[in-house]
Short mmCIF file of C-alpha atoms and ligand atoms in Angstrom, two decimals:
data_model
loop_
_atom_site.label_atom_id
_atom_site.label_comp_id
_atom_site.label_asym_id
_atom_site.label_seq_id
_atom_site.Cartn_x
_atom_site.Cartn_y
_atom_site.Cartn_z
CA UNK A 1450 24.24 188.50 41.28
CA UNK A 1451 26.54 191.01 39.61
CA UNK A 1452 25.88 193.87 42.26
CA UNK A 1453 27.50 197.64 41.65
CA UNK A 1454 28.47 199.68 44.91
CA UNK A 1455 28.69 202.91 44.43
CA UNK A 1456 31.12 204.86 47.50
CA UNK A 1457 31.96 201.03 47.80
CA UNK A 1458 35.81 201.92 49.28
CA UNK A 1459 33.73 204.44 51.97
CA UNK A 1460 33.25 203.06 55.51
CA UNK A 1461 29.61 201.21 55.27
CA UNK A 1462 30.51 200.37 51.63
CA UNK A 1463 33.78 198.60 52.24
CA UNK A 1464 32.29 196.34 55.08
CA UNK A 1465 29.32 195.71 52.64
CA UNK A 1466 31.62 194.78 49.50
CA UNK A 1467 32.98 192.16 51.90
CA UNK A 1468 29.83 190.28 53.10
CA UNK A 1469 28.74 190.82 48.94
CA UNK A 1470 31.81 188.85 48.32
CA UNK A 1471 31.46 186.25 50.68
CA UNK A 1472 28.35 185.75 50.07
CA UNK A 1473 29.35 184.78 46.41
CA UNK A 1474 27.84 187.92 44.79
CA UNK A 1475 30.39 189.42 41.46
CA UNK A 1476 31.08 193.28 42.77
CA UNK A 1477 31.76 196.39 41.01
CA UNK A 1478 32.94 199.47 42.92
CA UNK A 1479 32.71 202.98 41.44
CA UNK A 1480 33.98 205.76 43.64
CA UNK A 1481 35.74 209.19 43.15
CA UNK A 1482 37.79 208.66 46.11
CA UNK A 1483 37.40 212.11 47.66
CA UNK A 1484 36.54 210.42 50.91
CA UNK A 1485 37.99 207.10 51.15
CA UNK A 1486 41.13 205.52 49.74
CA UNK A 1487 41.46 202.25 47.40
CA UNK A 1488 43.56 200.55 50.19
CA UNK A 1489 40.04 199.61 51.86
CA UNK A 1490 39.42 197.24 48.74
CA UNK A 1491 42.99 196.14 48.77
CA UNK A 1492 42.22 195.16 51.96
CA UNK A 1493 38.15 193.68 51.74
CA UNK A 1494 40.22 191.80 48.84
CA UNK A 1495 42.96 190.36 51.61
CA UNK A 1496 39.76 189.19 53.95
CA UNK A 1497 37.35 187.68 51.07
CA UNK A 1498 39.82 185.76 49.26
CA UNK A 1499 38.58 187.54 45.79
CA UNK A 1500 38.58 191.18 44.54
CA UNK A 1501 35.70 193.58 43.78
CA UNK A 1502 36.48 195.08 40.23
CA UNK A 1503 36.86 199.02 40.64
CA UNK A 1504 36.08 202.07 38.54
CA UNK A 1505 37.26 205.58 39.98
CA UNK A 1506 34.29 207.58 38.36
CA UNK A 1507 32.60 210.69 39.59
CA UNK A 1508 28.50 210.80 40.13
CA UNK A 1509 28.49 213.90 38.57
CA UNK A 1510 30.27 212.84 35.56
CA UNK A 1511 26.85 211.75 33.96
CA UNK A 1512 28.85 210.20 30.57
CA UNK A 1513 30.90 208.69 32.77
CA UNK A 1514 28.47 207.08 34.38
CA UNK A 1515 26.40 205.81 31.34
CA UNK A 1516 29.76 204.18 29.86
CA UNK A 1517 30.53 202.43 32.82
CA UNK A 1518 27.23 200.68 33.09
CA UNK A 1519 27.27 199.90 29.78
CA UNK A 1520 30.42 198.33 30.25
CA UNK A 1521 29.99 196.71 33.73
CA UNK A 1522 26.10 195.77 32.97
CA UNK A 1523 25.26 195.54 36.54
CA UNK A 1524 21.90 193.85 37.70
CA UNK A 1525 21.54 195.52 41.14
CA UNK A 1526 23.18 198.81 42.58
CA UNK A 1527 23.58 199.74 46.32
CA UNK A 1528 24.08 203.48 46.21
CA UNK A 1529 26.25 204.55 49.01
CA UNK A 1530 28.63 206.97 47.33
CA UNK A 1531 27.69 210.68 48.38
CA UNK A 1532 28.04 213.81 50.80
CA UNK A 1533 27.67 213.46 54.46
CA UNK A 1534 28.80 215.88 56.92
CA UNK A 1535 25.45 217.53 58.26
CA UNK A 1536 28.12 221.52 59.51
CA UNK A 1537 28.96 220.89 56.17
CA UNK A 1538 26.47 220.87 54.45
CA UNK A 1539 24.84 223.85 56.14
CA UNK A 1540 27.76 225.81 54.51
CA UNK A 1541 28.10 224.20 50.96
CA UNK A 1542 24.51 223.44 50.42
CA UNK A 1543 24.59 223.66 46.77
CA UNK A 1544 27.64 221.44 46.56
CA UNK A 1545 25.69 218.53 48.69
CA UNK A 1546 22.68 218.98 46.48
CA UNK A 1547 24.56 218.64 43.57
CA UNK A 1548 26.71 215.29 44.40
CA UNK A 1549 23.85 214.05 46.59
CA UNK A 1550 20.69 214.89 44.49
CA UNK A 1551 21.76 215.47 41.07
CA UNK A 1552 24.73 212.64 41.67
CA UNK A 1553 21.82 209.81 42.15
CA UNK A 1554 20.14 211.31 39.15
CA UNK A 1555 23.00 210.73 37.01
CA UNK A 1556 23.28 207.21 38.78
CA UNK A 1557 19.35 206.47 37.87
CA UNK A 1558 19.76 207.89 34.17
CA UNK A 1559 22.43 205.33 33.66
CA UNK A 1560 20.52 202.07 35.14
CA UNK A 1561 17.79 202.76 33.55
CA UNK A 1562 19.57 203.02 30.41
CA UNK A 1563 20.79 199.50 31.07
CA UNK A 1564 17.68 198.42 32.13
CA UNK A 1565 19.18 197.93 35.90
CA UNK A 1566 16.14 198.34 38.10
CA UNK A 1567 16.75 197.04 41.36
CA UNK A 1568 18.59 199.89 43.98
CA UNK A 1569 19.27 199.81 48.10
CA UNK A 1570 19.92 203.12 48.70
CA UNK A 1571 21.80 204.47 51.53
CA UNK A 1572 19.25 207.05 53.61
CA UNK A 1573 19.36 208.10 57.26
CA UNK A 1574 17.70 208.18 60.37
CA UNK A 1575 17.86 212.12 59.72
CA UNK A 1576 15.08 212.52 58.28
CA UNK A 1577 12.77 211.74 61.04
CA UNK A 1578 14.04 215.50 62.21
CA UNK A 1579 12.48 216.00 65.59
CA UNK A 1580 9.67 213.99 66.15
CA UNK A 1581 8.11 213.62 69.52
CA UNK A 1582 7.55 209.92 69.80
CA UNK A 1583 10.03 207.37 70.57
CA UNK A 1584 11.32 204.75 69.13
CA UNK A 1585 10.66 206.13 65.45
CA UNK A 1586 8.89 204.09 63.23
CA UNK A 1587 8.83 204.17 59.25
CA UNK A 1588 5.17 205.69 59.68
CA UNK A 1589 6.56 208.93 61.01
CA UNK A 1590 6.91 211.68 58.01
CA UNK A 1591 10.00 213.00 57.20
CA UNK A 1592 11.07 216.57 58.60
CA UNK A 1593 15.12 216.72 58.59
CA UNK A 1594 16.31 219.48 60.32
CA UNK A 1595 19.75 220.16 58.11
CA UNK A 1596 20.94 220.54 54.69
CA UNK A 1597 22.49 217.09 54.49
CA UNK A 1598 19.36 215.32 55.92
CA UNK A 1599 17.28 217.58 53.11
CA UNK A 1600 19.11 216.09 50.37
CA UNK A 1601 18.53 212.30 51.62
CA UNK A 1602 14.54 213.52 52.12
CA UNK A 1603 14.54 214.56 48.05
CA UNK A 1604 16.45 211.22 47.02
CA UNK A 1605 13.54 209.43 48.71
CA UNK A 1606 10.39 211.40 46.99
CA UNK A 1607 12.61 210.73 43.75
CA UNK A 1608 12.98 207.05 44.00
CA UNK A 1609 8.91 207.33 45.43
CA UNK A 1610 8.51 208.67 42.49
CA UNK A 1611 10.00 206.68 39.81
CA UNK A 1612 8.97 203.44 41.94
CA UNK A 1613 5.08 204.58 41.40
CA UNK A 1614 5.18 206.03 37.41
CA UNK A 1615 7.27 202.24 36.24
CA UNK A 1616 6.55 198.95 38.71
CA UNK A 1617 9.36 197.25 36.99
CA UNK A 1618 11.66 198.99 39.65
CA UNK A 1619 13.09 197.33 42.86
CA UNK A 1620 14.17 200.18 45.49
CA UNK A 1621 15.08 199.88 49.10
CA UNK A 1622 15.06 202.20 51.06
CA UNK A 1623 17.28 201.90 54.32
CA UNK A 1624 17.39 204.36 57.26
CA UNK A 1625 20.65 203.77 59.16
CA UNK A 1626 20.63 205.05 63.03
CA UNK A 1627 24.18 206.01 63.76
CA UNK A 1628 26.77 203.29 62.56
CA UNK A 1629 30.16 202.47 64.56
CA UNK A 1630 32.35 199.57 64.99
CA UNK A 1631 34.70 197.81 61.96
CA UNK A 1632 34.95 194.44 60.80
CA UNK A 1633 36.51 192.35 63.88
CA UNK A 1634 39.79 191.34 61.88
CA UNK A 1635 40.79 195.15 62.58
CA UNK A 1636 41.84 195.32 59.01
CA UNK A 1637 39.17 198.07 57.90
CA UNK A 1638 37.10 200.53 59.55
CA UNK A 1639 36.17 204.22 59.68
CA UNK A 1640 38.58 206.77 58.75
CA UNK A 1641 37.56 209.91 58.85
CA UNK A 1642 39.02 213.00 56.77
CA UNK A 1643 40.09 216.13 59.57
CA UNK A 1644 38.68 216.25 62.89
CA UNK A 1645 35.73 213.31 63.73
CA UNK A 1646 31.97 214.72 63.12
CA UNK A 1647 30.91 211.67 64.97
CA UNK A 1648 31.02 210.30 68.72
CA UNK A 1649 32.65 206.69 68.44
CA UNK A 1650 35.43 208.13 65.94
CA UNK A 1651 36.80 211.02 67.45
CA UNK A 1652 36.64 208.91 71.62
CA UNK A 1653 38.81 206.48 69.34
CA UNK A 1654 41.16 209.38 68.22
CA UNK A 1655 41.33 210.53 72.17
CA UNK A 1656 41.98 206.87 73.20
CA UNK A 1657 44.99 206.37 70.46
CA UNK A 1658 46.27 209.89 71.68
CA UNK A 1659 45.55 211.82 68.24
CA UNK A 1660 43.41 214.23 70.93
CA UNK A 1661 43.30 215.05 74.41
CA UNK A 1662 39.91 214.91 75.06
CA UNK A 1663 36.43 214.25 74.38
CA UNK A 1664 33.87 217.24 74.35
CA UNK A 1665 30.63 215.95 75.32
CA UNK A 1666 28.16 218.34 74.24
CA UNK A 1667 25.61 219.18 76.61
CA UNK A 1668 24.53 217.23 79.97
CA UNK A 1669 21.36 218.51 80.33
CA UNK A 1670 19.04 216.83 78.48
CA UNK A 1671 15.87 214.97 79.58
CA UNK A 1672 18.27 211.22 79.85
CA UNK A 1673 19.47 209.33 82.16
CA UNK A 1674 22.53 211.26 82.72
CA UNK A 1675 21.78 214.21 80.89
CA UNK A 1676 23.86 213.41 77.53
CA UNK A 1677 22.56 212.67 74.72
CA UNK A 1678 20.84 209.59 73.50
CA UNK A 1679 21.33 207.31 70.02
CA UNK A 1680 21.07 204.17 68.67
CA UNK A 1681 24.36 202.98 67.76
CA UNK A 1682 24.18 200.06 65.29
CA UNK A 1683 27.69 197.99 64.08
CA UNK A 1684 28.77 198.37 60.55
CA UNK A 1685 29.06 194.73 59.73
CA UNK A 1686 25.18 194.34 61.16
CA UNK A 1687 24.54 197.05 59.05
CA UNK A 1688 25.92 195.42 55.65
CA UNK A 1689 24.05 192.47 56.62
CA UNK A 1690 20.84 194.03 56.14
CA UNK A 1691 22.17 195.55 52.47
CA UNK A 1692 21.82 192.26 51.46
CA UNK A 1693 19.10 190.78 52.92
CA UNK A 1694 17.07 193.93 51.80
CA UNK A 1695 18.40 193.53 48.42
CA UNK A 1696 17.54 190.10 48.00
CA UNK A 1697 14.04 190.92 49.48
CA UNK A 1698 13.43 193.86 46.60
CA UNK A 1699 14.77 191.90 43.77
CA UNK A 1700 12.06 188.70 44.79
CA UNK A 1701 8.87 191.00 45.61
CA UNK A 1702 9.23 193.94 43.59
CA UNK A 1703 8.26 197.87 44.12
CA UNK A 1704 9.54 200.04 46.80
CA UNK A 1705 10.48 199.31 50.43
CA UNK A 1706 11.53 201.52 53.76
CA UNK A 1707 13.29 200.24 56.84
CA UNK A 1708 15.06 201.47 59.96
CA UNK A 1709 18.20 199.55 60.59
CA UNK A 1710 19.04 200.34 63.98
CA UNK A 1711 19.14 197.69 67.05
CA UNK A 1712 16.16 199.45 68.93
CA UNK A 1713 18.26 200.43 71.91
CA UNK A 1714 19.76 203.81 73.17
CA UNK A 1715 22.91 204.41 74.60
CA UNK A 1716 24.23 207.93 75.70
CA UNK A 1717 27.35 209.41 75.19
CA UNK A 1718 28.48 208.95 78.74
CA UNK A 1719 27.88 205.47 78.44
CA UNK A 1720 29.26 205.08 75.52
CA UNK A 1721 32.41 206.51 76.45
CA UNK A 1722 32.76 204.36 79.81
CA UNK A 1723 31.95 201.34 77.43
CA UNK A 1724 35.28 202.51 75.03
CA UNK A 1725 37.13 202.99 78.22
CA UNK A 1726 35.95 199.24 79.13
CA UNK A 1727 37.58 197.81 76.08
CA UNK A 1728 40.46 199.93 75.52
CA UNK A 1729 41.65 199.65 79.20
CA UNK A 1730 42.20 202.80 80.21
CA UNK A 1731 40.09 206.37 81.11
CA UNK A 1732 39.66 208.85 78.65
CA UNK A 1733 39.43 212.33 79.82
CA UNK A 1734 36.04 214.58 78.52
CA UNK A 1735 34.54 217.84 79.19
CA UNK A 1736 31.34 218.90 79.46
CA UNK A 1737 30.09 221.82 76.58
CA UNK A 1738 27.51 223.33 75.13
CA UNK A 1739 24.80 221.26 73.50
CA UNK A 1740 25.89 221.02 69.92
CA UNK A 1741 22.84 222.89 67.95
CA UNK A 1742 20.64 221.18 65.96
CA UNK A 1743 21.15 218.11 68.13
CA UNK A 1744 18.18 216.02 69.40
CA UNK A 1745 17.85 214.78 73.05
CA UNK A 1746 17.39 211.39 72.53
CA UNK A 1747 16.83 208.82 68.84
CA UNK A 1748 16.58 205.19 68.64
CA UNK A 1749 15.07 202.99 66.02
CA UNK A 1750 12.01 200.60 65.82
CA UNK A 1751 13.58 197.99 63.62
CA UNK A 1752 10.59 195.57 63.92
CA UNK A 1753 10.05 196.34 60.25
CA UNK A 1754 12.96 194.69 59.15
CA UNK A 1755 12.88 191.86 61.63
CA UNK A 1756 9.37 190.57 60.32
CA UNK A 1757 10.18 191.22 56.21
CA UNK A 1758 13.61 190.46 55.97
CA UNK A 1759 14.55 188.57 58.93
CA UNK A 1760 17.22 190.90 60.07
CA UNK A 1761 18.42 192.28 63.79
CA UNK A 1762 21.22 193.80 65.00
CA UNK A 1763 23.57 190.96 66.48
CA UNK A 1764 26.34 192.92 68.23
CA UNK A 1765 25.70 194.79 71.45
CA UNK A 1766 27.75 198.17 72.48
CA UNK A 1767 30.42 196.52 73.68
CA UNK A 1768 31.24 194.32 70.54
CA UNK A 1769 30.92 197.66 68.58
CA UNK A 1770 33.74 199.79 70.85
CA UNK A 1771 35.67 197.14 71.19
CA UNK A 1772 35.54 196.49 67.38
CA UNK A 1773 36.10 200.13 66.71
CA UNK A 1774 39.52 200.46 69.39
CA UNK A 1775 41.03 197.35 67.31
CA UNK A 1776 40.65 198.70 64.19
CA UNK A 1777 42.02 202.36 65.46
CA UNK A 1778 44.68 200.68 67.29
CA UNK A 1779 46.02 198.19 64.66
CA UNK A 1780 45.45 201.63 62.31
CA UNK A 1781 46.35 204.68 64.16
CA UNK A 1782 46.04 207.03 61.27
CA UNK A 1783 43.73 205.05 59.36
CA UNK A 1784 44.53 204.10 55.98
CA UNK A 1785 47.09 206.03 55.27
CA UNK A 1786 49.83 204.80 58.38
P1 NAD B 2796 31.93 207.55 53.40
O1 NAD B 2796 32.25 208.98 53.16
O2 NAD B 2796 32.94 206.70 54.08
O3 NAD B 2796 31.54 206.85 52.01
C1 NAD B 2796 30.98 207.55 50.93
C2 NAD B 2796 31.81 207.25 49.69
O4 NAD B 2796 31.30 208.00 48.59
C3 NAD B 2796 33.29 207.67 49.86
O5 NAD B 2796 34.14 206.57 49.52
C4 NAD B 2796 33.46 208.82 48.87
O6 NAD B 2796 34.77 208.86 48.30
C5 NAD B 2796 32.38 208.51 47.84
N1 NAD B 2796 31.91 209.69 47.12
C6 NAD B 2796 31.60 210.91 47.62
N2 NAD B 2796 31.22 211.74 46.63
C7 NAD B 2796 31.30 211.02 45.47
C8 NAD B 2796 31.05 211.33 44.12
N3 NAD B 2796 30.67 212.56 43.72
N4 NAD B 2796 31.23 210.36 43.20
C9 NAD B 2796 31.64 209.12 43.56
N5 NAD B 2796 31.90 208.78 44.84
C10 NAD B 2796 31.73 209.72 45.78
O7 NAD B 2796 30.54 207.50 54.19
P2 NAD B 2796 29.78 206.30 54.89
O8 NAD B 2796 29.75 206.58 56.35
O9 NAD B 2796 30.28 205.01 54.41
O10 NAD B 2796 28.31 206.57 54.34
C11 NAD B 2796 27.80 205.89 53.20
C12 NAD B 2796 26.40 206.39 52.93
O11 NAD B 2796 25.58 206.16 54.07
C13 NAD B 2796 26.30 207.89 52.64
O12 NAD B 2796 25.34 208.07 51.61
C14 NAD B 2796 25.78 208.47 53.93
O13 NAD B 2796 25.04 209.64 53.73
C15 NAD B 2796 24.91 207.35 54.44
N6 NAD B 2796 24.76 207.36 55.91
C16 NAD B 2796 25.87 207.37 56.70
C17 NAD B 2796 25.73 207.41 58.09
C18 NAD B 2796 26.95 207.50 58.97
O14 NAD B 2796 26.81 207.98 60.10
N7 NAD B 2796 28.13 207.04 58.56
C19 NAD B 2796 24.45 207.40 58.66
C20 NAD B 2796 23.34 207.36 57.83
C21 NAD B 2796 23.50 207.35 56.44
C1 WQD B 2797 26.09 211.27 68.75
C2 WQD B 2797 25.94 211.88 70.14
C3 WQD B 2797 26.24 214.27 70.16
C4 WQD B 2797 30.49 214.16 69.02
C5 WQD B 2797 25.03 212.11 62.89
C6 WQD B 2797 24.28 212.72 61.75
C7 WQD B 2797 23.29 211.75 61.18
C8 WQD B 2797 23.95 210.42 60.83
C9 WQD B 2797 24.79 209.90 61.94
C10 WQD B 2797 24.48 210.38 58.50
C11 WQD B 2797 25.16 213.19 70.13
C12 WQD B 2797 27.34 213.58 70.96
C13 WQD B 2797 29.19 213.82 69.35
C14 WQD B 2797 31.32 214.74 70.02
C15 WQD B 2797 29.51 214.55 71.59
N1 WQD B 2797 24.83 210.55 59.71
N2 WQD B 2797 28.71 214.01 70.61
N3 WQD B 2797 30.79 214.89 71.27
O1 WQD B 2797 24.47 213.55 65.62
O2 WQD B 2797 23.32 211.36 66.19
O3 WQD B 2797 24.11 211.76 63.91
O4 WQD B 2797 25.67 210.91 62.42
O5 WQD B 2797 23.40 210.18 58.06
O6 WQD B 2797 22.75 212.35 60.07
O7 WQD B 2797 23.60 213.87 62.22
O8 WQD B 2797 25.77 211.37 65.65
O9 WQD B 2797 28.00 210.68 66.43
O10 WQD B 2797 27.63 213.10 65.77
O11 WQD B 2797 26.60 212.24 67.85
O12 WQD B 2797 29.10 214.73 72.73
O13 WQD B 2797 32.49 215.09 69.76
O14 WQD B 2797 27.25 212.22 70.63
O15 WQD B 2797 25.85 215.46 70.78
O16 WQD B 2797 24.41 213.23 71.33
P1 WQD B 2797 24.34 212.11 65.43
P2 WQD B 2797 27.09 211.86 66.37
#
């Protein structure tokens, strides 16, 4: 299938371009670049044997986007290119409606002026907000608690929306739990702009001696050592289910939800001793103040996606640390060393 990824040279979408391409799919990658660099594609080209044609276009350049699908005549798009830093977007909400919102718009106006109908969009565990019961199901209603997570919660009701007013549309929607880990040849992985949002990223930074130490915030929740508690779920699992959700959308038709998480929680104590396990040495931390907005504990129910598409998660926390310290140590200032 000729497949367009959109934020294809980000993180998830560079480890997704490469299963695509060994799988035998044709890829197209359009991204601005404002949070990734090519060099991830010159490098998913070095592992696949084959290159992913690439298009530096903005979402928000809505001509833009029409002429390149009229030119690239795509017949599926996984839409990972957008905004999402959830401090961030508390501050620049407008901006992260605008390239998250209005940017998938554009994206939509263009496929369906091509006639492209089939779409695995990239959502998040986020929206869930704070629910009560554990592990979250797809049942639960959406209730995001930021900015970013609002935006992801309108991208949904639009692609509800379009899914129920025109059947001829495919749509997947997947809600990732909180991705780590690279692709195990070390050769790409996560590269975060600035100082890490995220857990696994910024112990890595500590561990390759870009920091000193690891704030943990908070150690008194209701877990089993008081930090807090998440579902950590590798990258290359993660791309796996892109396509196995694709190919279920584009066989059965209308519109689709799953978690993709591995149904397990690990907390951020254990997740540092498990980075300390595979990088071979101790990495110094300090207890803070909870981080607001933060929930006490969030794992997934994935049994959606194991009885539909035949998907789990394959690699366990210590495949994913020790998959995220060779890619930070082969690449100690990501891309750009
Ligand atoms: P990323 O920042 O590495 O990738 C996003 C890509 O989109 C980047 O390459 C960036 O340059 C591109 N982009 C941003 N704005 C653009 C625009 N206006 N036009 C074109 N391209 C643009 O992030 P990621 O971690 O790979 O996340 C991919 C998707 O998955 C995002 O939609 C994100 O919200 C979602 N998601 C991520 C996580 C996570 O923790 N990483 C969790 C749940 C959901
Ligand atoms: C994990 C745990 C922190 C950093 C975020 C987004 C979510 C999704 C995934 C996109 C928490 C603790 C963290 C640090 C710490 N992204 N922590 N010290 O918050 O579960 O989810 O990323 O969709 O929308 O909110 O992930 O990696 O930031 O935090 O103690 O320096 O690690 O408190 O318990 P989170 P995270």
């Amino acid at each position: 299938m000729k497949i367009m990824v959109t934020g294809g040279a980000g993180y998830i979408g560079s480890h997704t371009v490469l299963e695509l391409l060994k799988a035998g799919h044709e890829v197209v990658v359009m991204d601005n670049l404002s949070n990734s660099s090519e060099e991830s594609l010159n490098r998913v080209a070095e592992l696949a044997g084959k290159k992913a044609e690439f298009h530096k276009v903005d979402l928000l350049d809505a001509p833009g986007m029409k002429e390149l699908f009229e030119q690239t005549r795509p017949e599926a798009v996984i839409h990972f290119a957008g905004l999402k830093a959830v401090g961030e977007s508390a501050e620049k909400p407008l901006w992260y409606y605008k390239t998250n919102v209005a940017g998938t718009l554009n994206l939509l106006d263009a496929m369906e002026a091509v006639d492209c109908k089939t779409i695995v969009f990239s959502s998040s565990a986020t929206v869930y907000g704070e629910p009560e019961e554990m592990p979250l199901t797809e049942k639960i209603n959406m209730d995001a608690q930021s900015c970013y997570g609002r935006t992801k919660e309108h991208i949904e009701d639009m692609l509800v929306d379009l899914a129920a007013s025109d059947s001829s549309w495919n749509i997947a929607l997947l809600r990732y739990f909180n991705p780590v880990g690279a692709h195990e040849s070390g050769r790409i992985g996560e590269d975060p702009s600035g100082i890490p949002n995220n857990l696994v990223p910024f112990i890595a930074q500590v561990a390759v001696g870009r920091r000193e130490y690891l704030n943990v915030f908070g150690n008194d929740y209701p877990t089993v050592d008081g930090t807090g508690v998440r579902d950590y779920i590798h990258v290359v699992d993660l791309a796996d289910g892109h396509l196995k959700a694709l190919d279920f959308v584009a066989k059965n038709g209308g519109l689709r939800t799953w978690n993709l998480g591995t149904g397990n929680g690990y907390s951020v104590l254990e997740v540092l001793h498990a980075f300390e396990k595979a990088c071979g040495k101790e990495l110094p931390y300090k207890i803070v103040d909870r981080r607001p907005g933060d929930v006490a504990v969030s794992y997934a129910d994935p049994s959606s996606a194991l009885a539909d598409l035949g998907w789990s998660a394959q690699r366990d926390i210590d495949t994913m640390v020790a998959d995220h310290w060779n890619w930070q140590k082969n690449n100690p200032n990501g891309y750009e060393g």
